[in-house]
XYZ file of C-alpha atoms in Angstrom:
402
model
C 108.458 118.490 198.676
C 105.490 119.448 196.143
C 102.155 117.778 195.528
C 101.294 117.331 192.287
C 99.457 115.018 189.959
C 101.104 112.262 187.907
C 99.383 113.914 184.684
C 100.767 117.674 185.865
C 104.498 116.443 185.501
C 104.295 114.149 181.959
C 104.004 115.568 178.918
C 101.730 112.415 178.160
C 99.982 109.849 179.344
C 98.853 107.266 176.975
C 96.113 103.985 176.880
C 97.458 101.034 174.197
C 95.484 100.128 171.718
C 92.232 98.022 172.932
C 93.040 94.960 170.858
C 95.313 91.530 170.554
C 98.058 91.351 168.761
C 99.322 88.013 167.654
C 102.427 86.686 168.068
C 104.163 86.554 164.649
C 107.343 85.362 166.264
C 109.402 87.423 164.611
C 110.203 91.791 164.457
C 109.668 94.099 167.334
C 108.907 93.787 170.966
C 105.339 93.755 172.001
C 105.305 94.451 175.419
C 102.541 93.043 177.007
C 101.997 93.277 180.870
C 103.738 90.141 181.546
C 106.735 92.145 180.348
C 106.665 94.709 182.464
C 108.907 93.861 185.572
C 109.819 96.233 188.323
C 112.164 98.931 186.993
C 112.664 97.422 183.416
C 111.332 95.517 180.433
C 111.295 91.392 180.820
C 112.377 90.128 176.984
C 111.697 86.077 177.861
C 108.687 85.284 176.377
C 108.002 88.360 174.857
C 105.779 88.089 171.802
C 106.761 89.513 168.116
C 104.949 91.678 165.621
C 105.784 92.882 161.785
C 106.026 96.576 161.042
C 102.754 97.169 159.861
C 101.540 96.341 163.640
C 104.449 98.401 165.342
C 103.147 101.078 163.628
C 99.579 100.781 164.028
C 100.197 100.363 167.645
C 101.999 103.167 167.904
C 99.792 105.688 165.985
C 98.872 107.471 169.371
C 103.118 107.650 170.594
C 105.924 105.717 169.642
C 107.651 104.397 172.803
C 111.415 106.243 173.136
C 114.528 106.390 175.736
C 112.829 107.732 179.118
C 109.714 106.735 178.828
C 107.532 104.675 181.393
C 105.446 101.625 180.417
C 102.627 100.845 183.329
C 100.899 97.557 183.582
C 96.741 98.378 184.248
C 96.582 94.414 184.813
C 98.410 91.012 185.811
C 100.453 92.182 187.355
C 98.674 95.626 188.032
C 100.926 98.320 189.059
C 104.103 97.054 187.568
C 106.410 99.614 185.629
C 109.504 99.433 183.533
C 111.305 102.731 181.879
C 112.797 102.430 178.362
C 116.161 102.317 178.117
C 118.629 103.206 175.228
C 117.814 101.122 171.749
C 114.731 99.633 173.116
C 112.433 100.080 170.335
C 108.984 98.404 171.142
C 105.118 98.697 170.819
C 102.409 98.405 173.771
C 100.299 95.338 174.071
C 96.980 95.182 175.576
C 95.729 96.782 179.150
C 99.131 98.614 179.549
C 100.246 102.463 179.582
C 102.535 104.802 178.052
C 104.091 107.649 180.186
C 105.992 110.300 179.023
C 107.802 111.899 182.087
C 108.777 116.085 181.573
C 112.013 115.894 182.437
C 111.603 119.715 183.581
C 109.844 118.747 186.870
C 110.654 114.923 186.989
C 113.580 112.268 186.735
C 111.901 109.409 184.699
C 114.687 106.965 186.917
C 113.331 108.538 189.950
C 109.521 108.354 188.695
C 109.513 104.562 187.957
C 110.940 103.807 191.590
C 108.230 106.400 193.219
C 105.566 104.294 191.597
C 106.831 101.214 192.359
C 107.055 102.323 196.172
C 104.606 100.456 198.332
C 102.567 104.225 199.405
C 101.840 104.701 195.587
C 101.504 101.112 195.068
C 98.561 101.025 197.818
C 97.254 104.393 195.956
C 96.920 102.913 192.469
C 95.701 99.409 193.594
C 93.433 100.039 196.350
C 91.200 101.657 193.812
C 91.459 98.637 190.663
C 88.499 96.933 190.261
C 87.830 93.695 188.225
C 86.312 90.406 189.435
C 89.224 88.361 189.629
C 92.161 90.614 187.950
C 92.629 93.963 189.519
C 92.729 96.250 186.906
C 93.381 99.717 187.312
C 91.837 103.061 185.584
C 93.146 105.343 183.033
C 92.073 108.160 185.243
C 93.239 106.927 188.559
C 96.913 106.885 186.862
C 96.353 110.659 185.448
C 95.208 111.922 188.940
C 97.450 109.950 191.417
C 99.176 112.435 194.018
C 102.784 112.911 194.139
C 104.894 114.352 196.728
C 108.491 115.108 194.966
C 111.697 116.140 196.337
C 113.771 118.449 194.177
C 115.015 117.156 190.742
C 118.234 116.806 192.154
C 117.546 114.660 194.753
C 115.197 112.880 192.299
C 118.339 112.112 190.246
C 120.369 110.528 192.555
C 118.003 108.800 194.018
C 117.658 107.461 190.612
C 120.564 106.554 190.046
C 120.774 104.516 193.022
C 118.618 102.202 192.533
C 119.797 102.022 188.719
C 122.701 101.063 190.306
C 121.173 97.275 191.553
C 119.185 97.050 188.100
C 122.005 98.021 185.855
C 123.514 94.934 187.622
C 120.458 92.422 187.786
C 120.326 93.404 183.837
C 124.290 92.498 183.419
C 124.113 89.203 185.584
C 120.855 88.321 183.109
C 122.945 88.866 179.801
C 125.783 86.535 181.573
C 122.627 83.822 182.306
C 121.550 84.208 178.703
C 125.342 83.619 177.401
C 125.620 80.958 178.959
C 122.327 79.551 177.664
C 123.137 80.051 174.052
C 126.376 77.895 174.827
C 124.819 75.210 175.414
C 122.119 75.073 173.020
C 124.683 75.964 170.840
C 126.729 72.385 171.883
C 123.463 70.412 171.895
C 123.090 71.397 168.568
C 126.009 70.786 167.197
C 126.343 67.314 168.990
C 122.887 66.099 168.300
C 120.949 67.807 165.422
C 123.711 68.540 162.998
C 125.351 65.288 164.315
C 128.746 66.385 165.038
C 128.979 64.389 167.855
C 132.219 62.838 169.507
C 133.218 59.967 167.262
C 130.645 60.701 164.457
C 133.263 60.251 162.203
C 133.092 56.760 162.598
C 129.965 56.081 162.777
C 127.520 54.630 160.318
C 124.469 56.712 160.183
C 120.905 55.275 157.940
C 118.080 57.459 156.880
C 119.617 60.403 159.221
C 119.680 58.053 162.081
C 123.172 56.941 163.508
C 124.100 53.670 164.860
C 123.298 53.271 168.401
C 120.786 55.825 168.091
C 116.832 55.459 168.407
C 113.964 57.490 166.819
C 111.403 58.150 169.173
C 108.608 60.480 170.289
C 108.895 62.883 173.014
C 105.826 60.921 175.266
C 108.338 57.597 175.134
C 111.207 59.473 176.845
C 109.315 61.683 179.615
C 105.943 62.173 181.728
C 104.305 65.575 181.285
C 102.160 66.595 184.370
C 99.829 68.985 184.560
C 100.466 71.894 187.552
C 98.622 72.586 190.383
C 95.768 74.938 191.556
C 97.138 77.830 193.224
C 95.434 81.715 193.572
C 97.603 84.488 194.613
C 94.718 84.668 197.848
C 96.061 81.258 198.866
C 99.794 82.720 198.608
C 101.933 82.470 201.753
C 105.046 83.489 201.798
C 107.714 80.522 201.879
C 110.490 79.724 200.089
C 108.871 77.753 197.443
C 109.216 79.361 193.935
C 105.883 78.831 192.667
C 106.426 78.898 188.713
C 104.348 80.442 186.156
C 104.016 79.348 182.189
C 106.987 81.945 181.407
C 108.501 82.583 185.144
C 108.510 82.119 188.619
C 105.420 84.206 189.666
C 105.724 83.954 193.764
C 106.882 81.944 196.605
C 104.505 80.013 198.951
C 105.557 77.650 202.289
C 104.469 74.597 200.446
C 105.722 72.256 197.235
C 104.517 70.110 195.607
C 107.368 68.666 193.387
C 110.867 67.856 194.376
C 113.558 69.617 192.433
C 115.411 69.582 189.836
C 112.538 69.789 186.913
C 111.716 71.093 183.993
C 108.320 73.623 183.668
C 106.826 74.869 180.413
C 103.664 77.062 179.340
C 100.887 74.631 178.614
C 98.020 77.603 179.168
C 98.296 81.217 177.791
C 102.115 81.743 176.771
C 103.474 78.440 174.909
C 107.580 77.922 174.346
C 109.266 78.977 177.435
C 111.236 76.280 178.985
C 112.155 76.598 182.572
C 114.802 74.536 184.702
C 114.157 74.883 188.404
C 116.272 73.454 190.546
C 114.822 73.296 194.184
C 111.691 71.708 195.316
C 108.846 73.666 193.866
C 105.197 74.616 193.179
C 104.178 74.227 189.204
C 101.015 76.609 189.032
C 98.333 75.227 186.983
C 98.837 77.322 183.656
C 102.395 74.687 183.378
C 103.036 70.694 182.563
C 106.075 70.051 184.652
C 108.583 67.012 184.000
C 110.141 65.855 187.725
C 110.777 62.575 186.722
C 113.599 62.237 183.737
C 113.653 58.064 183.540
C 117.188 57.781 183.707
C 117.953 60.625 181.498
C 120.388 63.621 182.795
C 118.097 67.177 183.468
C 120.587 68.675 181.615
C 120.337 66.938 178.550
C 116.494 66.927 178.785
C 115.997 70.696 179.234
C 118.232 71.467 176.084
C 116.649 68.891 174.168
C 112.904 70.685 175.035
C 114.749 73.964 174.254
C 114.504 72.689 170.149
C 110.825 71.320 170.334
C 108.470 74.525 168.821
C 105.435 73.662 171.481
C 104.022 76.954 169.867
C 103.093 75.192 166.637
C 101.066 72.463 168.787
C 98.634 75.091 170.190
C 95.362 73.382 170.679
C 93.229 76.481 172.163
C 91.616 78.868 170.773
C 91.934 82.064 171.563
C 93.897 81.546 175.013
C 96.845 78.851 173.525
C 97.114 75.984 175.609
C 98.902 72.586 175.230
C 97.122 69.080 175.361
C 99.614 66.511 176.276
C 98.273 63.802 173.932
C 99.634 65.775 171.485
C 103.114 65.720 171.993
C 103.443 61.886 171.121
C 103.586 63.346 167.386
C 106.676 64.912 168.248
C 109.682 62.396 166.716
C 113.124 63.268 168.163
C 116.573 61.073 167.969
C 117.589 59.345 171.753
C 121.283 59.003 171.665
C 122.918 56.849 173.752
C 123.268 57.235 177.494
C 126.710 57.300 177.670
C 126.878 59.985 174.988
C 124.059 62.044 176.723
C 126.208 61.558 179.561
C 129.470 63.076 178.271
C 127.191 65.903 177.002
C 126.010 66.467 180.308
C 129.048 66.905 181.585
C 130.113 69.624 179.339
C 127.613 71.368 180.065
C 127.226 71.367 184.205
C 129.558 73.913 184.763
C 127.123 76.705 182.390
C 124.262 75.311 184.652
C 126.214 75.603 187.944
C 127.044 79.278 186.693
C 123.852 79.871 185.647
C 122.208 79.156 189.150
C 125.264 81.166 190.611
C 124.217 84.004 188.574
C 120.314 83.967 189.223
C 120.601 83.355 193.117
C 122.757 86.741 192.707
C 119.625 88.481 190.915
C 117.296 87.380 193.712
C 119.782 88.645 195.931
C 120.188 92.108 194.232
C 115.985 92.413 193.711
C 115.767 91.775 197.233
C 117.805 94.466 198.326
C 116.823 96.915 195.877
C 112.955 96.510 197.022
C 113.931 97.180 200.636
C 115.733 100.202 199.869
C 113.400 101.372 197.578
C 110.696 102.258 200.096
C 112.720 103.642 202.641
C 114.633 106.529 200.382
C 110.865 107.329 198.626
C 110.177 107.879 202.472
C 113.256 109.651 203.646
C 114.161 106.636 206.123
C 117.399 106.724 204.644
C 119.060 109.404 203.000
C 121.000 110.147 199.443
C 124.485 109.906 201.303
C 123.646 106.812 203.191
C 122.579 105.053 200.003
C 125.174 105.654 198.281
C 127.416 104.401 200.733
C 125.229 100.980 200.537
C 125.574 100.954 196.826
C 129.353 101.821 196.587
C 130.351 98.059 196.434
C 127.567 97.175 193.884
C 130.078 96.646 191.033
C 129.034 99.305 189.075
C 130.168 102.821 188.897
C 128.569 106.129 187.413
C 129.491 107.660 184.274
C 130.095 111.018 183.799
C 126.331 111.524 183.011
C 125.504 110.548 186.176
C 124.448 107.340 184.207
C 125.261 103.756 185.748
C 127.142 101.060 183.723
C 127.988 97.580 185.045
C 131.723 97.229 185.517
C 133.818 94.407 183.419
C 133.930 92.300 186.518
């Protein structure tokens, strides 16, 4: 192996621009570091901009194919690589690294620096009061020790393997999620609903049916005070405005609920199934007063909470103002038969993400121990073998149809 600097095998390494960029909900990908997962790019609740911004944000390099994107904050030391047709811009505090290909795998790369040894290296040295935040030049000069590119490539590829499959399990979760919005909507905004053709409907309402406000139906609560200090590990999910952003050995709410952003990202609707911790940037619904989960989450799904912001220049979401939100309350029996329809996607759905957890789980454990030489190439690839995916010709790997 050869030591080298980061900076010494990329043909760049660059800062993003040091401003915000508002959401204009529609256009290209701003990544911000909430994005940035381990290994790839995280689309759910990732904000929009219009042309003119792409471009200004990319005036120092356009993001392409290859290319690494490094979070410098929350959460610090995260990195995703670009894949084919991803055509984004950077957001605030994150980093664009452009690997030479000559003297390093960018597949390989990403997995290095997600290792726990360069992991320690990058955030051992952040500094910030209560966000660790980590230096342009501690990226540029951070020491690598590299095998040969060979090795580097299927080493790669390996661990490709388990997020070529995480990414294919996701698409099937976000199939499945469009189904039944797309049912909801049918049945109970365009009105298309079992029997509607005999039923008598007055000023848009139909008989049976009530117009209502979103406070008369459910309880938002606020979440609960939780630092990542006071972490420890359990198997809580404790969930974040957009995701699930750790696990901890307590709960405070019984599952199934319903979380949503109500400080910093606004929109994102979360079912959780299992008891649970709702951090304090989320208002959490636990208690559905009669109503079916599954019916309530894909009602939330159509409320915009984004056009209720409240804050300023962090958006939050005031509770007292969702009473001005009118929606239709069908009746229970009809919510019911929807509800049934739509199980199955759920029970899929929660198939398909315990499977993810699975796969992330196992890919972090082997990641450290090939960076080290614990276990080798062959070894791995033995592990891998019954993934369900296989390598193209290129070397490349592609889910299977399975």
């Amino acid at each position: 192996m050869s030591e080298v600097t980061l900076s010494e095998v990329c043909e760049l390494i660059v800062d993003c621009p040091h401003s915000t960029a508002i959401d204009e909900g529609k256009g290209y990908p701003l990544v911000r570091t909430p994005n940035i997962g381990k290994g790839r790019l995280i689309y759910s609740g990732m904000h929009r901009v219009s042309e003119e911004v792409y471009n200004q944000r990319n005036q120092r390099a356009v993001p392409q194919e290859d290319d690494l994107i490094f979070a410098r904050e929350a959460t610090a030391g995260n990195v995703a690589l670009v894949q084919k047709g991803e055509k984004v811009c950077l957001g605030q505090r994150t980093v664009l690294i452009r690997p030479n290909k000559k003297y390093v795998n960018p597949s390989f790369l990403t997995y290095f620096l997600l290792a726990p040894k360069q992991q320690y290296n990058l955030l051992s040295t952040a500094n910030g009061a209560t966000v660790a935040h980590v230096n342009l030049p501690t990226i540029r000069n951070l020491k690598l020790e590299l095998p040969d590119i060979l090795t580097q490539h299927y080493i790669g590829i390996i661990l490709s393997r388990y997020d070529s499959l995480i990414e294919n399990y996701q698409k099937q979760i976000k199939l499945l999620e469009e189904a039944a919005q797309r049912l909801y909507k049918e049945w109970f905004v365009d009105l298309r609903f079992p029997g509607h053709e005999n039923t008598k409907i007055v000023d848009g309402v139909p008989e049976g049916w009530e117009k209502t406000n979103v406070n008369n139906i459910l309880s938002f609560h606020r979440g609960y005070d939780l630092t990542h200090k006071e972490f420890v590990d359990g198997p809580y999910p404790v969930v974040g405005s957009t995701s699930i952003i750790g696990n901890h050995n307590k709960y405070k709410i019984e599952g199934p609920g319903v979380v949503t952003g109500r400080s910093g990202s606004l929109g994102v609707y979360q079912l959780i199934w299992d008891n649970f911790w709702p951090h304090n940037t989320t208002l959490y619904i636990s208690d559905f007063k009669g109503h079916n989960v599954f019916y309530i989450y894909c009602l939330l799904k159509t409320v915009d909470f984004t056009t209720l912001n409240s804050g300023g220049a962090i958006p939050s979401l005031n509770r007292n103002t969702l009473s001005s939100i009118t929606v239709m309350e069908p009746p229970k029996s009809l919510q019911d038969t929807f509800s049934g329809k739509v199980m199955p996607m759920f029970k899929r759905q929660r198939h398909l993400q315990s499977q993810v957890r699975l796969l992330t789980e196992a890919r972090d454990r082997l990641l450290p121990k090939l960076m080290s030489g614990e276990i080798s190439v062959e070894t791995a690839q033995s592990v891998t073998s019954g993934l369900g995916v296989r390598k193209e010709q290129t070397g490349s790997p592609k889910p299977t149809d399975s």
